XYZ file of N, CA and C in Angstrom:
660
model
N 0.842 -1.191 0.000
C 0.000 0.000 0.000
C 0.879 1.242 0.000
N 0.454 2.252 -0.732
C 1.225 3.483 -0.887
C 0.380 4.661 -0.414
N 0.833 5.314 0.649
C 0.035 6.346 1.304
C 0.785 7.662 1.376
N 0.025 8.760 1.311
C 0.549 10.101 1.548
C -0.165 10.673 2.762
N 0.600 11.219 3.698
C 0.050 11.976 4.822
C 0.447 13.431 4.623
N -0.545 14.332 4.556
C -0.200 15.747 4.459
C -1.134 16.570 5.322
N -0.687 17.775 5.620
C -1.411 18.666 6.513
C -0.419 19.646 7.095
N -0.870 20.552 7.953
C 0.032 21.572 8.497
C 1.121 20.962 9.364
N 2.219 21.700 9.556
C 3.278 21.214 10.447
C 2.730 21.046 11.858
N 3.115 19.956 12.526
C 2.642 19.733 13.889
C 1.264 19.118 13.991
N 0.722 18.624 12.870
C -0.636 18.066 12.879
C -0.691 16.639 13.404
N 0.460 16.021 13.631
C 0.479 14.648 14.132
C 0.743 13.603 13.069
N 1.183 14.036 11.892
C 1.433 13.093 10.795
C 2.495 12.065 11.170
N 3.581 12.537 11.779
C 4.676 11.636 12.119
C 4.276 10.586 13.132
N 3.532 11.000 14.151
C 3.076 10.056 15.178
C 2.212 8.961 14.568
N 1.266 9.359 13.732
C 0.366 8.379 13.123
C 1.093 7.515 12.096
N 2.062 8.099 11.394
C 2.840 7.316 10.426
C 3.631 6.222 11.130
N 4.185 6.541 12.299
C 4.932 5.535 13.062
C 4.022 4.399 13.518
N 2.827 4.748 13.981
C 1.881 3.719 14.419
C 1.458 2.829 13.253
N 1.199 3.448 12.104
C 0.772 2.664 10.945
C 1.923 1.818 10.404
N 3.128 2.338 10.497
C 4.307 1.576 10.082
C 4.405 0.272 10.870
N 4.165 0.355 12.176
C 4.217 -0.840 13.023
C 3.102 -1.822 12.659
N 1.933 -1.286 12.337
C 0.791 -2.151 12.026
C 0.947 -2.842 10.684
N 1.394 -2.108 9.670
C 1.412 -2.620 8.304
C 2.774 -3.150 7.855
N 3.831 -2.816 8.597
C 5.155 -3.286 8.208
C 5.720 -2.602 6.985
N 5.307 -1.359 6.759
C 5.855 -0.569 5.650
C 6.548 0.658 6.235
N 7.573 1.186 5.548
C 8.353 2.270 6.142
C 7.644 3.615 6.138
N 7.865 4.347 7.218
C 7.504 5.765 7.269
C 8.642 6.531 6.613
N 8.332 7.307 5.597
C 9.347 8.107 4.917
C 9.078 9.566 5.251
N 9.846 10.088 6.197
C 9.650 11.454 6.687
C 10.726 12.360 6.121
N 10.321 13.272 5.246
C 11.302 14.201 4.684
C 11.846 15.123 5.766
N 11.011 15.452 6.756
C 11.492 16.295 7.852
C 12.624 15.636 8.608
N 12.456 14.345 8.935
C 13.509 13.616 9.643
C 14.769 13.521 8.800
N 14.593 13.254 7.504
C 15.759 13.132 6.626
C 16.511 14.453 6.529
N 15.762 15.542 6.443
C 16.402 16.855 6.364
C 17.133 17.199 7.650
N 16.485 16.950 8.796
C 17.133 17.270 10.074
C 18.403 16.449 10.273
N 18.379 15.182 9.824
C 19.580 14.348 9.926
C 20.693 14.907 9.052
N 20.333 15.376 7.864
C 21.334 15.950 6.962
C 21.900 17.250 7.523
N 21.042 18.039 8.188
C 21.498 19.294 8.792
C 22.440 19.007 9.957
N 22.079 18.038 10.806
C 22.950 17.686 11.936
C 24.306 17.180 11.457
N 24.290 16.409 10.364
C 25.535 15.851 9.830
C 26.303 16.859 8.980
N 25.689 18.022 8.744
C 26.316 19.076 7.937
C 26.735 18.567 6.558
N 25.869 17.770 5.954
C 26.111 17.332 4.587
C 25.867 18.518 3.647
N 26.336 18.442 2.398
C 26.049 19.537 1.455
C 24.556 19.817 1.333
N 23.750 18.750 1.293
C 22.300 18.924 1.234
C 21.792 19.612 2.487
N 22.299 19.174 3.646
C 21.865 19.764 4.908
C 22.218 21.231 5.013
N 23.406 21.592 4.581
C 23.821 22.993 4.646
C 22.983 23.845 3.704
N 22.632 23.294 2.553
C 21.792 24.044 1.620
C 20.383 24.221 2.176
N 19.890 23.176 2.856
C 18.508 23.202 3.341
C 18.328 24.017 4.610
N 19.378 24.160 5.428
C 19.212 24.717 6.771
C 18.624 26.122 6.766
N 19.080 26.965 5.861
C 18.588 28.350 5.880
C 17.091 28.417 5.583
N 16.604 27.493 4.760
C 15.171 27.474 4.457
C 14.375 26.944 5.654
N 14.878 25.884 6.289
C 14.199 25.298 7.446
C 14.128 26.300 8.590
N 15.247 26.967 8.889
C 15.290 27.923 9.999
C 14.357 29.106 9.773
N 14.150 29.463 8.499
C 13.293 30.606 8.176
C 11.824 30.221 8.044
N 11.523 28.917 8.159
C 10.138 28.481 8.006
C 9.690 28.405 6.566
N 10.638 28.405 5.640
C 10.316 28.332 4.218
C 10.444 26.892 3.723
N 9.841 26.613 2.554
C 9.972 25.291 1.970
C 11.356 25.119 1.353
N 11.933 23.945 1.548
C 13.193 23.601 0.896
C 12.915 23.462 -0.599
N 13.829 23.913 -1.479
C 13.581 23.865 -2.928
C 13.137 22.488 -3.418
N 12.239 22.496 -4.398
C 11.660 21.257 -4.910
C 12.710 20.264 -5.381
N 13.742 20.746 -6.079
C 14.707 19.808 -6.649
C 15.424 19.011 -5.565
N 15.688 19.658 -4.427
C 16.337 18.968 -3.311
C 15.407 17.898 -2.747
N 14.156 18.260 -2.507
C 13.209 17.333 -1.899
C 12.898 16.155 -2.825
N 12.737 16.443 -4.103
C 12.395 15.383 -5.059
C 13.529 14.369 -5.158
N 14.766 14.853 -5.219
C 15.913 13.942 -5.286
C 16.002 13.085 -4.029
N 15.751 13.703 -2.886
C 15.809 12.995 -1.605
C 14.771 11.872 -1.551
N 13.539 12.192 -1.928
C 12.454 11.210 -1.866
C 12.640 10.118 -2.919
N 13.052 10.495 -4.109
C 13.259 9.521 -5.187
C 14.248 8.446 -4.748
N 15.358 8.889 -4.168
C 16.377 7.939 -3.713
C 15.821 7.017 -2.630
N 15.026 7.577 -1.729
C 14.486 6.762 -0.625
C 13.462 5.746 -1.128
N 12.620 6.133 -2.088
C 11.608 5.219 -2.604
C 12.217 4.049 -3.365
N 13.451 4.211 -3.834
C 14.121 3.139 -4.564
C 14.805 2.131 -3.651
N 14.792 2.376 -2.346
C 15.403 1.420 -1.427
C 14.495 0.194 -1.261
N 15.090 -0.978 -1.021
C 14.317 -2.233 -1.027
C 13.112 -2.253 -0.093
N 13.222 -1.639 1.095
C 12.117 -1.737 2.055
C 10.875 -0.974 1.631
N 11.011 -0.084 0.629
C 9.862 0.706 0.171
C 9.176 0.092 -1.046
N 9.677 -1.045 -1.510
C 9.130 -1.637 -2.733
C 7.700 -2.138 -2.554
N 7.379 -2.629 -1.361
C 6.040 -3.198 -1.146
C 5.065 -2.214 -0.512
N 5.514 -0.969 -0.327
C 4.625 0.051 0.208
C 5.353 1.044 1.082
N 4.682 2.158 1.380
C 5.315 3.221 2.159
C 4.260 4.186 2.670
N 4.651 4.952 3.682
C 3.863 6.091 4.152
C 4.727 7.325 3.955
N 4.353 8.177 3.025
C 5.075 9.429 2.805
C 4.551 10.466 3.789
N 5.391 10.875 4.703
C 5.023 11.785 5.789
C 5.571 13.179 5.486
N 4.675 14.076 5.027
C 5.094 15.449 4.769
C 5.613 15.699 3.370
N 5.344 14.813 2.454
C 5.714 14.996 1.047
C 4.639 14.322 0.202
N 4.217 14.995 -0.872
C 4.664 16.287 -1.412
C 4.105 17.470 -0.626
N 4.780 18.621 -0.800
C 4.334 19.854 -0.153
C 3.923 20.925 -1.153
N 4.106 20.653 -2.430
C 3.682 21.578 -3.481
C 3.087 20.757 -4.622
N 2.323 21.433 -5.481
C 1.759 20.755 -6.650
C 2.883 20.253 -7.550
N 3.945 21.032 -7.686
C 5.083 20.601 -8.510
C 5.694 19.319 -7.958
N 5.846 19.239 -6.642
C 6.373 18.018 -6.031
C 5.425 16.845 -6.261
N 4.126 17.093 -6.183
C 3.142 16.030 -6.417
C 3.251 15.494 -7.837
N 3.435 16.393 -8.791
C 3.569 15.971 -10.187
C 4.850 15.177 -10.401
N 5.936 15.606 -9.757
C 7.197 14.869 -9.860
C 7.067 13.489 -9.220
N 6.370 13.424 -8.081
C 6.146 12.140 -7.423
C 5.337 11.211 -8.321
N 4.333 11.752 -9.002
C 3.536 10.944 -9.932
C 4.426 10.282 -10.975
N 5.363 11.047 -11.523
C 6.242 10.501 -12.564
C 7.112 9.370 -12.019
N 7.631 9.579 -10.813
C 8.475 8.550 -10.191
C 7.681 7.269 -9.956
N 6.470 7.408 -9.424
C 5.670 6.232 -9.080
C 5.092 5.548 -10.315
N 4.719 6.341 -11.318
C 4.200 5.747 -12.552
C 5.259 4.901 -13.238
N 6.512 5.356 -13.177
C 7.605 4.621 -13.821
C 7.807 3.248 -13.200
N 7.426 3.108 -11.924
C 7.614 1.824 -11.243
C 6.287 1.112 -10.966
N 5.188 1.645 -11.523
C 3.887 1.001 -11.366
C 3.382 0.969 -9.943
N 3.607 2.074 -9.201
C 3.191 2.120 -7.791
C 2.314 3.347 -7.552
N 1.034 3.304 -7.896
C 0.162 4.469 -7.684
C -0.128 4.696 -6.205
N -0.494 5.921 -5.874
C -0.914 6.253 -4.509
C -2.312 5.693 -4.265
N -2.479 4.978 -3.157
C -3.787 4.418 -2.813
C -4.689 5.443 -2.142
N -4.120 6.224 -1.231
C -4.926 7.221 -0.520
C -4.021 8.340 -0.021
N -4.550 9.551 -0.057
C -3.855 10.724 0.468
C -4.654 11.235 1.664
N -4.081 11.117 2.854
C -4.784 11.456 4.097
C -4.424 12.878 4.519
N -5.454 13.708 4.669
C -5.271 15.112 5.047
C -5.553 15.284 6.534
N -4.551 15.716 7.294
C -4.685 15.946 8.731
C -5.223 17.363 8.952
N -6.478 17.436 9.365
C -7.203 18.705 9.460
C -7.112 19.256 10.889
N -6.196 20.207 11.095
C -5.961 20.796 12.417
C -5.893 22.314 12.264
N -6.507 23.062 13.192
C -6.551 24.524 13.092
C -5.185 25.148 13.355
N -4.998 26.360 12.847
C -3.734 27.078 13.021
C -3.403 27.299 14.494
N -4.385 27.697 15.301
C -4.099 28.010 16.701
C -3.670 26.768 17.483
N -4.257 25.637 17.163
C -3.822 24.390 17.807
C -2.381 24.078 17.413
N -2.052 24.289 16.153
C -0.685 24.036 15.671
C 0.313 24.933 16.389
N 0.003 26.219 16.509
C 0.915 27.149 17.181
C 1.144 26.709 18.621
N 0.080 26.334 19.311
C 0.195 25.904 20.707
C 1.048 24.637 20.821
N 0.855 23.717 19.909
C 1.623 22.469 19.941
C 3.113 22.706 19.693
N 3.417 23.427 18.634
C 4.817 23.542 18.230
C 5.602 24.500 19.110
N 4.989 25.618 19.506
C 5.718 26.587 20.330
C 6.054 26.016 21.706
N 5.313 25.000 22.150
C 5.590 24.383 23.446
C 6.494 23.170 23.367
N 6.939 22.828 22.171
C 7.753 21.625 22.001
C 9.214 21.895 22.362
N 9.840 20.929 23.021
C 11.266 20.995 23.341
C 11.907 19.658 22.975
N 13.161 19.694 22.559
C 13.868 18.479 22.149
C 15.264 18.460 22.757
N 15.864 17.263 22.798
C 17.272 17.163 23.182
C 18.085 16.864 21.932
N 19.400 16.822 22.069
C 20.275 16.620 20.912
C 20.085 15.243 20.279
N 19.560 14.295 21.054
C 19.326 12.951 20.526
C 17.960 12.821 19.846
N 17.181 13.909 19.856
C 15.897 13.895 19.172
C 14.710 13.481 20.015
N 14.894 13.294 21.335
C 13.755 12.977 22.204
C 12.883 14.226 22.364
N 11.584 14.059 22.272
C 10.660 15.194 22.186
C 9.791 15.299 23.439
N 9.613 16.539 23.916
C 8.752 16.831 25.067
C 7.846 18.007 24.698
N 6.847 18.254 25.563
C 5.989 19.425 25.395
C 5.763 20.037 26.767
N 5.884 21.345 26.848
C 5.805 22.019 28.142
C 4.483 21.777 28.854
N 3.400 21.573 28.103
C 2.090 21.330 28.712
C 1.678 19.859 28.638
N 1.779 19.272 27.464
C 1.231 17.929 27.248
C 2.120 16.806 27.769
N 3.426 16.952 27.649
C 4.342 15.880 28.084
C 5.654 16.483 28.572
N 5.612 17.210 29.702
C 6.819 17.879 30.199
C 7.836 16.874 30.747
N 9.119 17.243 30.747
C 10.132 16.369 31.354
C 9.979 16.353 32.869
N 10.505 15.312 33.505
C 10.425 15.218 34.964
C 11.225 16.329 35.631
N 12.386 16.628 35.065
C 13.221 17.732 35.548
C 13.169 18.827 34.496
N 12.652 20.016 34.832
C 12.529 21.076 33.833
C 13.840 21.327 33.088
N 13.729 21.352 31.766
C 14.890 21.680 30.946
C 15.859 20.543 30.708
N 15.531 19.317 31.194
C 16.436 18.176 31.042
C 15.696 16.965 30.465
N 16.364 16.247 29.571
C 15.789 15.043 28.982
C 15.689 13.937 30.032
N 14.545 13.277 30.099
C 14.357 12.176 31.044
C 15.287 11.005 30.753
N 15.629 10.809 29.481
C 16.356 9.608 29.078
C 17.866 9.730 29.197
N 18.400 10.906 28.876
C 19.865 11.032 28.912
C 20.367 12.230 29.726
N 19.437 13.013 30.293
C 19.833 14.132 31.138
C 20.381 15.332 30.411
N 20.390 15.280 29.080
C 20.942 16.403 28.313
C 19.966 17.577 28.309
N 20.465 18.798 28.063
C 19.574 19.962 28.074
C 18.575 19.938 26.927
N 17.391 20.450 27.205
C 16.364 20.582 26.178
C 16.424 21.975 25.574
N 16.018 22.078 24.329
C 16.013 23.379 23.666
C 14.838 23.449 22.698
N 14.532 24.657 22.280
C 13.466 24.874 21.304
C 14.094 24.988 19.923
N 13.642 24.156 19.004
C 14.156 24.244 17.638
C 13.782 25.592 17.039
N 14.649 26.085 16.188
C 14.404 27.380 15.555
C 13.066 27.386 14.820
N 12.730 26.268 14.162
C 11.486 26.245 13.397
C 10.251 26.018 14.268
N 10.437 25.893 15.605
C 9.302 25.802 16.528
C 8.998 27.126 17.229
N 9.791 28.148 17.008
C 9.501 29.452 17.613
C 8.212 30.001 17.005
N 7.411 30.702 17.833
C 6.074 31.080 17.373
C 6.099 31.875 16.074
N 7.003 32.828 15.958
C 7.037 33.639 14.741
C 7.342 32.768 13.530
N 8.214 31.763 13.717
C 8.546 30.864 12.613
C 7.392 29.924 12.313
N 6.703 29.450 13.352
C 5.557 28.565 13.151
C 4.483 29.269 12.332
N 4.198 30.523 12.672
C 3.165 31.254 11.926
C 3.597 31.473 10.477
N 4.888 31.680 10.271
C 5.393 31.822 8.897
C 5.267 30.489 8.157
N 5.554 29.389 8.851
C 5.411 28.064 8.242
C 3.959 27.801 7.851
N 3.029 28.247 8.692
C 1.616 28.053 8.379
C 1.197 28.877 7.169
N 1.725 30.090 7.059
C 1.441 30.905 5.876
C 1.918 30.193 4.616
N 3.136 29.653 4.685
C 3.691 28.920 3.543
C 2.842 27.684 3.250
N 2.429 26.990 4.301
C 1.601 25.796 4.124
C 0.302 26.129 3.393
N -0.391 27.168 3.841
C -1.668 27.520 3.212
C -1.475 27.924 1.748
N -0.369 28.567 1.475
C -0.109 29.027 0.107
C 0.348 27.891 -0.811
N 1.245 27.050 -0.325
C 1.906 26.074 -1.188
C 1.326 24.657 -1.103
N 0.917 24.230 0.083
C 0.535 22.827 0.273
C -0.968 22.608 0.237
N -1.737 23.557 0.740
C -3.187 23.372 0.799
C -3.822 23.098 -0.567
N -3.287 23.647 -1.680
C -3.862 23.308 -2.991
C -3.863 21.812 -3.308
N -3.064 21.025 -2.593
C -3.071 19.576 -2.821
C -4.416 18.956 -2.472
N -5.190 19.612 -1.589
C -6.496 19.044 -1.235
C -7.378 18.932 -2.476
N -7.388 19.968 -3.305
C -8.197 19.931 -4.531
C -7.639 18.919 -5.523
N -6.313 18.866 -5.640
C -5.668 17.943 -6.574
C -6.045 16.498 -6.260
N -5.913 16.110 -4.993
C -6.191 14.719 -4.635
C -7.683 14.426 -4.539
N -8.480 15.448 -4.243
C -9.934 15.246 -4.235
C -10.420 14.927 -5.651
N -9.890 15.630 -6.646
C -10.277 15.373 -8.040
C -9.899 13.954 -8.467
N -8.827 13.434 -7.900
C -8.381 12.082 -8.258
C -9.132 10.990 -7.497
N -9.923 11.393 -6.519
C -10.691 10.420 -5.761
C -9.906 9.664 -4.711
N -8.761 10.212 -4.296
C -7.950 9.528 -3.283
C -7.783 10.384 -2.026
N -8.540 11.468 -1.924
C -8.435 12.389 -0.788
C -9.314 11.918 0.363
N -8.733 11.841 1.575
C -9.494 11.468 2.767
C -9.125 12.402 3.919
N -10.070 13.213 4.413
C -9.782 14.088 5.553
C -9.790 13.310 6.863
N -8.933 13.734 7.795
C -8.838 13.101 9.109
C -8.874 14.205 10.153
N -9.956 14.259 10.933
C -10.124 15.319 11.919
C -9.200 15.119 13.112
N -8.873 16.236 13.772
C -7.981 16.202 14.925
C -8.676 15.557 16.129
N -7.872 15.073 17.053
C -8.374 14.459 18.275
C -7.209 13.894 19.053
N -7.502 13.086 20.070
C -6.398 12.449 20.793
C -5.765 11.378 19.908
N -4.559 10.952 20.259
C -3.787 10.048 19.408
C -4.553 8.763 19.102
N -5.197 8.183 20.115
C -5.890 6.910 19.931
C -7.084 7.048 18.990
N -7.849 8.143 19.143
C -9.017 8.344 18.284
C -8.603 8.576 16.842
N -7.590 9.417 16.650
C -7.110 9.688 15.295
C -6.608 8.395 14.653
N -5.864 7.595 15.421
C -5.335 6.337 14.875
C -6.462 5.379 14.490
N -7.465 5.275 15.337
C -8.600 4.395 15.040
C -9.294 4.827 13.743
N -9.482 6.131 13.575
C -10.112 6.636 12.355
C -9.210 6.435 11.141
N -7.909 6.582 11.348
C -6.950 6.369 10.260
C -6.980 4.915 9.791
N -6.974 3.983 10.723
C -7.009 2.561 10.364
C -8.273 2.238 9.571
N -9.394 2.845 9.948
C -10.645 2.618 9.214
C -10.515 3.092 7.772
N -9.864 4.245 7.574
C -9.648 4.758 6.218
C -8.769 3.798 5.426
N -7.673 3.366 6.031
C -6.730 2.478 5.343
C -7.403 1.167 4.951
N -8.197 0.611 5.851
C -8.898 -0.637 5.540
C -9.843 -0.459 4.359
N -10.582 0.643 4.366
C -11.558 0.890 3.308
C -10.883 1.101 1.961
N -9.791 1.864 1.961
C -9.161 2.265 0.702
C -8.166 1.247 0.153
N -7.589 0.421 1.018
C -6.548 -0.505 0.546
C -6.923 -1.968 0.718
N -7.992 -2.239 1.453
C -8.369 -3.621 1.696
C -7.474 -4.332 2.684
N -6.737 -3.570 3.495
C -5.841 -4.174 4.482
C -6.617 -5.094 5.417
N -6.064 -6.275 5.656
C -6.692 -7.253 6.546
C -5.945 -7.410 7.861
N -4.992 -6.504 8.120
C -4.224 -6.595 9.361
C -5.163 -6.445 10.556
N -4.947 -7.218 11.625
C -5.792 -7.069 12.816
C -5.539 -5.745 13.508
N -6.551 -5.194 14.159
C -6.415 -3.921 14.861
C -5.538 -4.075 16.097
């Protein structure tokens, strides 16, 4: 099964992709994770992408398309995948179509995570991480010791792209560049909206969509 998860930053796409990955045994392909790893490693791609990520802007299409193309060609993605946060523009969607058509792997369903801007700002501005990537939230899941990771004791910090001014800029970019995908996928008959809620409720609704659209017989 081949799935796309899209929606505003902080909508919970990554969390649900991880849960579905465990259920279906297909890889979660997160462009955000791949970019952050490249930035931490200071690869040429990471250095090129960092200024766009820090400013809340979209990374250029050619960089993202090359990154995703290479990942989709890896053996574990041959029998299916969950694309988390890609495509983010109509141009990227068209490029993805060409890649998948060449290998006979059409998208089964495109799931839209429908979350309001104010909820997104509250979620992301309160997020804190450590250098190892462990994630906390000042309200929803605070660390036991303020400012310190529960797992390794390292200091927590706010990512540049989680600062409120950057989050609001990211949302502006999202509405301008990514939201048009709703019409594109609706016309193709593969668009499925997923309303916000607690993790368990969203996951239950997501599994129902996947079963209906792909015929998955995996037990709940």
